[in-house]
XYZ file of C-alpha atoms in Angstrom:
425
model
C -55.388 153.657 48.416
C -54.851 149.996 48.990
C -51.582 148.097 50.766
C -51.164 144.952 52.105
C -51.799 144.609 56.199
C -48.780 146.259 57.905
C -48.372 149.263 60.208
C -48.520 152.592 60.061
C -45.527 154.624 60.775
C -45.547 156.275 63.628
C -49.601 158.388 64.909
C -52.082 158.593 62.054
C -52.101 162.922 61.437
C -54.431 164.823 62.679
C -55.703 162.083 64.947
C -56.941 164.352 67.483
C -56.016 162.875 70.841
C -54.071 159.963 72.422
C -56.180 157.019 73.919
C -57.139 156.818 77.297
C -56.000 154.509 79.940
C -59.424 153.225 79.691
C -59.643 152.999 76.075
C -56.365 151.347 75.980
C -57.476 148.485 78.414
C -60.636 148.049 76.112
C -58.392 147.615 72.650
C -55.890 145.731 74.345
C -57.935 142.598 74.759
C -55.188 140.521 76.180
C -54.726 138.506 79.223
C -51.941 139.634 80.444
C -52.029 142.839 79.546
C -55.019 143.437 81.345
C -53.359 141.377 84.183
C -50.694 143.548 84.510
C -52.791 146.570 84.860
C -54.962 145.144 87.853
C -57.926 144.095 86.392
C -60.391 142.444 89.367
C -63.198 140.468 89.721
C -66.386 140.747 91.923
C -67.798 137.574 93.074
C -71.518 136.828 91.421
C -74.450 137.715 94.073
C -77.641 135.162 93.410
C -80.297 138.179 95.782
C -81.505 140.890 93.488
C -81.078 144.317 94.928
C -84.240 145.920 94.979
C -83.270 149.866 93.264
C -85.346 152.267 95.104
C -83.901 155.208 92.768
C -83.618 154.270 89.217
C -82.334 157.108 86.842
C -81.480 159.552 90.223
C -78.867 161.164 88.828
C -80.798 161.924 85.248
C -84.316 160.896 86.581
C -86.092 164.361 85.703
C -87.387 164.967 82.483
C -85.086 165.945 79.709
C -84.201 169.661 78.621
C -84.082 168.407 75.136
C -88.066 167.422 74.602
C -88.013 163.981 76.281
C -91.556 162.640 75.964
C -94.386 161.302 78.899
C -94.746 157.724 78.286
C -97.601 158.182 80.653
C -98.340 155.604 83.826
C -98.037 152.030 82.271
C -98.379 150.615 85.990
C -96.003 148.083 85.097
C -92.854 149.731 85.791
C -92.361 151.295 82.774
C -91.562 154.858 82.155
C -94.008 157.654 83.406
C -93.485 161.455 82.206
C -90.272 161.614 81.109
C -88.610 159.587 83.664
C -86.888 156.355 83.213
C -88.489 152.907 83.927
C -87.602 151.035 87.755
C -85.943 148.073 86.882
C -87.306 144.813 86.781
C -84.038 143.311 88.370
C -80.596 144.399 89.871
C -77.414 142.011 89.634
C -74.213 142.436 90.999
C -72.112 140.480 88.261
C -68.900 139.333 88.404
C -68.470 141.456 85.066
C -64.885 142.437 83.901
C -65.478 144.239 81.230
C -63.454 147.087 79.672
C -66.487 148.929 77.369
C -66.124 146.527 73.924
C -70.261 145.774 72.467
C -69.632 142.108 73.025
C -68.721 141.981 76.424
C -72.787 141.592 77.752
C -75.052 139.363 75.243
C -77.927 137.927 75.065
C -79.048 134.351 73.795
C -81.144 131.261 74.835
C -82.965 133.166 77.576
C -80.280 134.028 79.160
C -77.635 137.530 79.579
C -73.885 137.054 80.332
C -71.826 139.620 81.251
C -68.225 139.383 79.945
C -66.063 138.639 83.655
C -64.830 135.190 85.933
C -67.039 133.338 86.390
C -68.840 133.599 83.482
C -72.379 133.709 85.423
C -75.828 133.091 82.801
C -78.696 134.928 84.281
C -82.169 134.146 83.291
C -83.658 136.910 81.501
C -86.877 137.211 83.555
C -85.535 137.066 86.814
C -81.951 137.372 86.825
C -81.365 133.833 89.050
C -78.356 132.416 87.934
C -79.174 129.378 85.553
C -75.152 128.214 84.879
C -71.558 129.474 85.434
C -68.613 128.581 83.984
C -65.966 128.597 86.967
C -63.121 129.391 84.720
C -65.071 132.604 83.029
C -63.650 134.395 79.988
C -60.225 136.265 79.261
C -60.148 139.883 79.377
C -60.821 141.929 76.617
C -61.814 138.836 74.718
C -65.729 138.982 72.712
C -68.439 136.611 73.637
C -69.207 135.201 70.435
C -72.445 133.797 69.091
C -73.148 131.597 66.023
C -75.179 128.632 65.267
C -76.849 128.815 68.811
C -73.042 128.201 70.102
C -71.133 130.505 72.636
C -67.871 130.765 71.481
C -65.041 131.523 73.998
C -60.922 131.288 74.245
C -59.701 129.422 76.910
C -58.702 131.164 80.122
C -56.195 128.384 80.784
C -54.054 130.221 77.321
C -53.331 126.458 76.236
C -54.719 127.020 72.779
C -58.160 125.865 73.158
C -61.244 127.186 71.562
C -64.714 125.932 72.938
C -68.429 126.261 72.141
C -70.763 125.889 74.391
C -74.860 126.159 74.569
C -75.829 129.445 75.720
C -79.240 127.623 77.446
C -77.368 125.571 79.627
C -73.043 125.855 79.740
C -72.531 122.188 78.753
C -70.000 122.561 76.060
C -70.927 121.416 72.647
C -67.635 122.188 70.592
C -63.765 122.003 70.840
C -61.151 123.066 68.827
C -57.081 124.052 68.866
C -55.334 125.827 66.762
C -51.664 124.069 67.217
C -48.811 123.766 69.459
C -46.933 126.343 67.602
C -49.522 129.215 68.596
C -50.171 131.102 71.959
C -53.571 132.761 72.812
C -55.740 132.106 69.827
C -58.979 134.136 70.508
C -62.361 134.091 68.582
C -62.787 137.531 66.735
C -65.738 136.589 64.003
C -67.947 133.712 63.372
C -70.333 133.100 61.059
C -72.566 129.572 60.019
C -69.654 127.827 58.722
C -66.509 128.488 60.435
C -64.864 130.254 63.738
C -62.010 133.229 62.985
C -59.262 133.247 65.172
C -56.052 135.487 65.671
C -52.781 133.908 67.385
C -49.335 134.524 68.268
C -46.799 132.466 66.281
C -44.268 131.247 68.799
C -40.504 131.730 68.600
C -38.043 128.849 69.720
C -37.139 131.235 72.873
C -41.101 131.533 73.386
C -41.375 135.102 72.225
C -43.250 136.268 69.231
C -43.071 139.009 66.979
C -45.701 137.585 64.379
C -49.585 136.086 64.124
C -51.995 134.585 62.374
C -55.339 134.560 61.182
C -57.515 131.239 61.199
C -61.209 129.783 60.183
C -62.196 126.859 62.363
C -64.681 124.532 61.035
C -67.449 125.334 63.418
C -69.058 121.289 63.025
C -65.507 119.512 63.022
C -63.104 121.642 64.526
C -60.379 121.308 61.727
C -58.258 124.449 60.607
C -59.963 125.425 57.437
C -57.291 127.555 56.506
C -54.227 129.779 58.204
C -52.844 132.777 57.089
C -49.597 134.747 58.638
C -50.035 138.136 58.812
C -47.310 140.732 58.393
C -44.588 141.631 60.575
C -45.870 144.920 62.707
C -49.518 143.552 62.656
C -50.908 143.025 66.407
C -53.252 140.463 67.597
C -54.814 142.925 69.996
C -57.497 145.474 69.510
C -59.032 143.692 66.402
C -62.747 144.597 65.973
C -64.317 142.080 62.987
C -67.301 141.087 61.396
C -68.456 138.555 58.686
C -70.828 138.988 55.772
C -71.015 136.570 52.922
C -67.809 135.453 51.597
C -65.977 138.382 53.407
C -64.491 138.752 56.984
C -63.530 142.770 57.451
C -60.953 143.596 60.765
C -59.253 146.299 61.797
C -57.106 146.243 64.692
C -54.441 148.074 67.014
C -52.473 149.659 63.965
C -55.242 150.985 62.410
C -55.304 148.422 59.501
C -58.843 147.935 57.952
C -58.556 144.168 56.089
C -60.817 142.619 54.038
C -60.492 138.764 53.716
C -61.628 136.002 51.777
C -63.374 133.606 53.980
C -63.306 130.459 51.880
C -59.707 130.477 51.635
C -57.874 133.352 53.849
C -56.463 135.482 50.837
C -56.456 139.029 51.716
C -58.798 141.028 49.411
C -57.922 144.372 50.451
C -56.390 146.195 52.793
C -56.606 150.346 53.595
C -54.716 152.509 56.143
C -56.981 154.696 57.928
C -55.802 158.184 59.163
C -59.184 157.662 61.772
C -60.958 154.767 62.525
C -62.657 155.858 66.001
C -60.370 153.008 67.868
C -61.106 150.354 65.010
C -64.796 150.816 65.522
C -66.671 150.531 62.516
C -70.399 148.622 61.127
C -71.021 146.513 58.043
C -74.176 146.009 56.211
C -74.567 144.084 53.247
C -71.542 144.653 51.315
C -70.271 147.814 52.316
C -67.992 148.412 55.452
C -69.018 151.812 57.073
C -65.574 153.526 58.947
C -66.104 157.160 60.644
C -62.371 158.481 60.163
C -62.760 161.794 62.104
C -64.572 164.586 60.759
C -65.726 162.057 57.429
C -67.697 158.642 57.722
C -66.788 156.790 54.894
C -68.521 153.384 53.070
C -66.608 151.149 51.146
C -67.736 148.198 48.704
C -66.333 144.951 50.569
C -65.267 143.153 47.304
C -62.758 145.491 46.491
C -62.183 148.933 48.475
C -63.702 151.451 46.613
C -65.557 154.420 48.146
C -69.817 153.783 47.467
C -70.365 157.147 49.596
C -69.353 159.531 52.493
C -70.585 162.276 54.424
C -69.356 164.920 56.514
C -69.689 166.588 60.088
C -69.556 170.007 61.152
C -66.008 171.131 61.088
C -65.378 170.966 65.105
C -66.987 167.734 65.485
C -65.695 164.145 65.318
C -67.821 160.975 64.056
C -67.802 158.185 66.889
C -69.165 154.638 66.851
C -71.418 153.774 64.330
C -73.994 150.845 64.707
C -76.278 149.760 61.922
C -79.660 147.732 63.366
C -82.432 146.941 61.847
C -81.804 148.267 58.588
C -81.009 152.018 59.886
C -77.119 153.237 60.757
C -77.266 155.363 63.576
C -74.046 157.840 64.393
C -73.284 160.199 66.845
C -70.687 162.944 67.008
C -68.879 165.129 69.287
C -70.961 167.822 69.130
C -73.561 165.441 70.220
C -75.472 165.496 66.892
C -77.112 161.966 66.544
C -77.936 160.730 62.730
C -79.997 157.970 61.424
C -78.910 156.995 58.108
C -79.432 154.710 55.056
C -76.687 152.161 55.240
C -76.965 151.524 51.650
C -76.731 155.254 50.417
C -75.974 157.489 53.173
C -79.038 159.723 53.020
C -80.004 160.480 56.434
C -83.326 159.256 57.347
C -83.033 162.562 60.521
C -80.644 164.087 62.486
C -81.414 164.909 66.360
C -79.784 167.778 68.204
C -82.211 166.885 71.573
C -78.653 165.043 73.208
C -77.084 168.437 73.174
C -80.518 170.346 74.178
C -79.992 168.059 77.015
C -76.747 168.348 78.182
C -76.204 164.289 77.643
C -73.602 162.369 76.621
C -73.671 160.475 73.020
C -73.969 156.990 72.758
C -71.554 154.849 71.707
C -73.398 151.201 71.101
C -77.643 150.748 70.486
C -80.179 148.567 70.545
C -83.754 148.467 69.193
C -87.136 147.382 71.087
C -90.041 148.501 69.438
C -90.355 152.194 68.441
C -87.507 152.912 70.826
C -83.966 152.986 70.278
C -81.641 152.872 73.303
C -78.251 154.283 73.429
C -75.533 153.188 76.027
C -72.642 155.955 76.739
C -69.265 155.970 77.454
C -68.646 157.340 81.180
C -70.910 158.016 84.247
C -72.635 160.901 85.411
C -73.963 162.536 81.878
C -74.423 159.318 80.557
C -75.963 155.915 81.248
C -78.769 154.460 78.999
C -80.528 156.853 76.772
C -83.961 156.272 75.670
C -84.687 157.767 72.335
C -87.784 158.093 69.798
C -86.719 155.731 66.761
C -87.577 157.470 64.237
C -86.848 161.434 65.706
C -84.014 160.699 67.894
C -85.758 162.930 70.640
C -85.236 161.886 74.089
C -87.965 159.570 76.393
C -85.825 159.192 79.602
C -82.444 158.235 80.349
C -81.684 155.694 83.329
C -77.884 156.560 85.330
C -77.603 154.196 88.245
C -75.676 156.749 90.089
C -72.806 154.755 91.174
C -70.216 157.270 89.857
C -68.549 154.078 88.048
C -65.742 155.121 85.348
C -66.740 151.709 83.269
C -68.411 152.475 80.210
C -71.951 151.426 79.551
C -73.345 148.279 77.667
C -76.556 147.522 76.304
C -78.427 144.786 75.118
C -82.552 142.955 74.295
C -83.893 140.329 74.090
C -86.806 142.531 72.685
C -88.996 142.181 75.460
C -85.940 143.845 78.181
C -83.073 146.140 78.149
C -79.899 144.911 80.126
C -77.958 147.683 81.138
C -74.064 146.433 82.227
C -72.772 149.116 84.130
C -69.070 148.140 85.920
C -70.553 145.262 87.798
C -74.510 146.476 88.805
C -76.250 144.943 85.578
C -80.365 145.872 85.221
C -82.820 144.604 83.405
C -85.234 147.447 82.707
C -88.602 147.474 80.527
C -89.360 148.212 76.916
């Protein structure tokens, strides 16, 4: 079924459950949303903190056939136990669990907060900061070696700036008529951007959608959106000529990136909090019990699969080539993006008594999986191509912030509240 990008009437059925506080501040993604709901800051510490426990509260081997790694005498991970970190931060990280709040680029790792603090990879000594930092809920973009972030001053700005080194490199505004235009998407060409159209009182009921030329700066196009559409919560991608979003209302658009038409729009009954991945033309959506692919040129269903009838998809992530999935019943799945056909299925999180992840990252053979909430969870070390379990690393601060992973290929950064580690592959 296709429509045009409005809003649902009323809870999508069967959806389960209502969103947590938490959850909500992670969707909402706007300043002062988040403001109003007492979102602080913790001042950026230059002295690493030496961790004489790594992995304490999950630090014995797990239930569910975790391998020995053996003694690397490097640090790394020794029967079954997770690795001691190379380097502890305390960040000045406000982040509210979305994957682009902590990223990696130009030997550096940000974590999403104000200031925006660059730490070098190898040692975690802060290389830049950006005094101003970044505005709640909003991504840290990368494209075309830029950083891409909204302006924390809400006048309308957009800015690039080198990831090596802060200096900004790029400038753009959307208009006087617009409030709050924030980077969603970018891709080699152009910056996407969604902004509240202003009222003569200064209220607004209505937004936009915009490309940026990413060399000049110009508006490439602008698009209104429908009435009931929200600016907040909008999860988006690029590939080719196609930018896919969903957002707050559970809308899943497909656009035209040339010039803004809409190609297709779907209402979802689940779309896991607008989570979803894309690889090569198909968008991949887990809407409760069913994980769905769709062709991104015009909507239609390539395949789908199903979970066991008491379990619940969650948030899929497709790297290097392979979609892995988790659900509820803690059932992990490494798929074909292009077909479906799962490449195994892992049942060692459950053996374990472990939470599933809900964002990865691949170094090597291993794939690691960061988790939603503290104490079952943390970073989860897992065999790539079994899904058994190595070692999982908790930092055992009790924190109710979600975990966030990231690599540079030779490290793991694990962002947990404001305590961010950079562990070995």
């Amino acid at each position: 079924m296709t429509m045009r990008d409005s809003t649902p009437n009323g809870r999508s059925p069967g959806s389960g459950r209502s969103p947590s506080r938490r959850r909500l501040l992670r969707l909402a993604g706007g300043g002062l949303v988040l403001a109003a709901l007492g979102a602080g800051a913790v001042g950026c510490d230059d002295d690493a903190v030496d961790v004489e426990e790594p992995g304490r509260a999950a630090g014995d081997r797990p239930k569910g056939g975790g391998k020995a790694s053996g003694d690397g005498g490097d640090g790394s991970a020794t029967d079954g136990r997770a690795p001691k970190p190379l380097w502890t931060k305390s960040t000045s990280a406000e982040t509210f669990g979305d994957n682009d709040e902590l990223l990696v680029a130009g030997g550096v790792v940000l974590a999403s907060g104000s200031p925006l603090a660059a730490l070098d990879t190898a040692t975690g000594s802060q290389k830049w900061s950006l005094p101003g930092g970044t505005v709640p809920g909003a991504p840290l973009l990368l494209g075309k070696d830029t950083l891409y972030l909204a302006a924390n001053t809400y006048d309308g700005t957009v800015t690039g700036y080198d990831p090596a080194t802060g200096k900004e490199t790029w400038r753009s505004r959307l208009g006087e008529g617009y409030r709050q235009p924030r980077p969603i998407a970018v891709d080699d060409g152009q910056v996407y951007v969604v902004a509240e159209v202003l009222e003569d009182d200064g209220s607004s009921k209505t937004n936009v959608i915009a490309a940026l030329d990413s060399t000049t700066g110009k508006v490439a196009w602008k698009e209104q959106r429908d009435l009931g559409t929200m600016q907040n919560g909008i999860h988006a991608a690029v590939r080719g000529r196609h930018l896919v979003y969903t957002d707050f209302k559970k809308n899943l658009t497909v656009r035209d990136t040339a010039t803004g038409s809409q190609v297709w729009t779907q209402k979802t009954t689940k779309t896991n909090y607008g989570f979803f991945a894309v690889h090569e033309e198909l968008v991949i959506v887990p809407q409760g019990r069913t994980l769905q692919a769709f062709t991104l040129s015009d909507g239609k269903e390539k395949w789908s699969l199903e979970t066991s009838e008491a379990a619940l998809f969650k948030e899929p992530s497709v790297v290097e080539d392979v979609l892995y999935i988790a659900d509820s019943a803690r059932t992990v799945r490494a798929l074909d993006p292009r077909t479906g056909k799962q490449l195994w299925t892992s049942t060692a999180l459950a053996s374990a008594g472990l939470q599933v992840p809900r964002q990865y990252v691949r170094a090597g053979d291993t794939l690691y999986g960061a988790t939603d909430l503290d104490k079952q969870g943390g970073i989860i070390a897992m065999d790539a191509k079994t899904g058994d379990v190595r070692w999982t690393f908790n930092d055992g601060t009790g924190d109710h912030h979600a975990w966030l992973v990231a690599t540079d290929g030779k490290r793991v950064f694990a962002l947990h509240g404001t305590e961010l580690h950079a562990l070995p592959v």
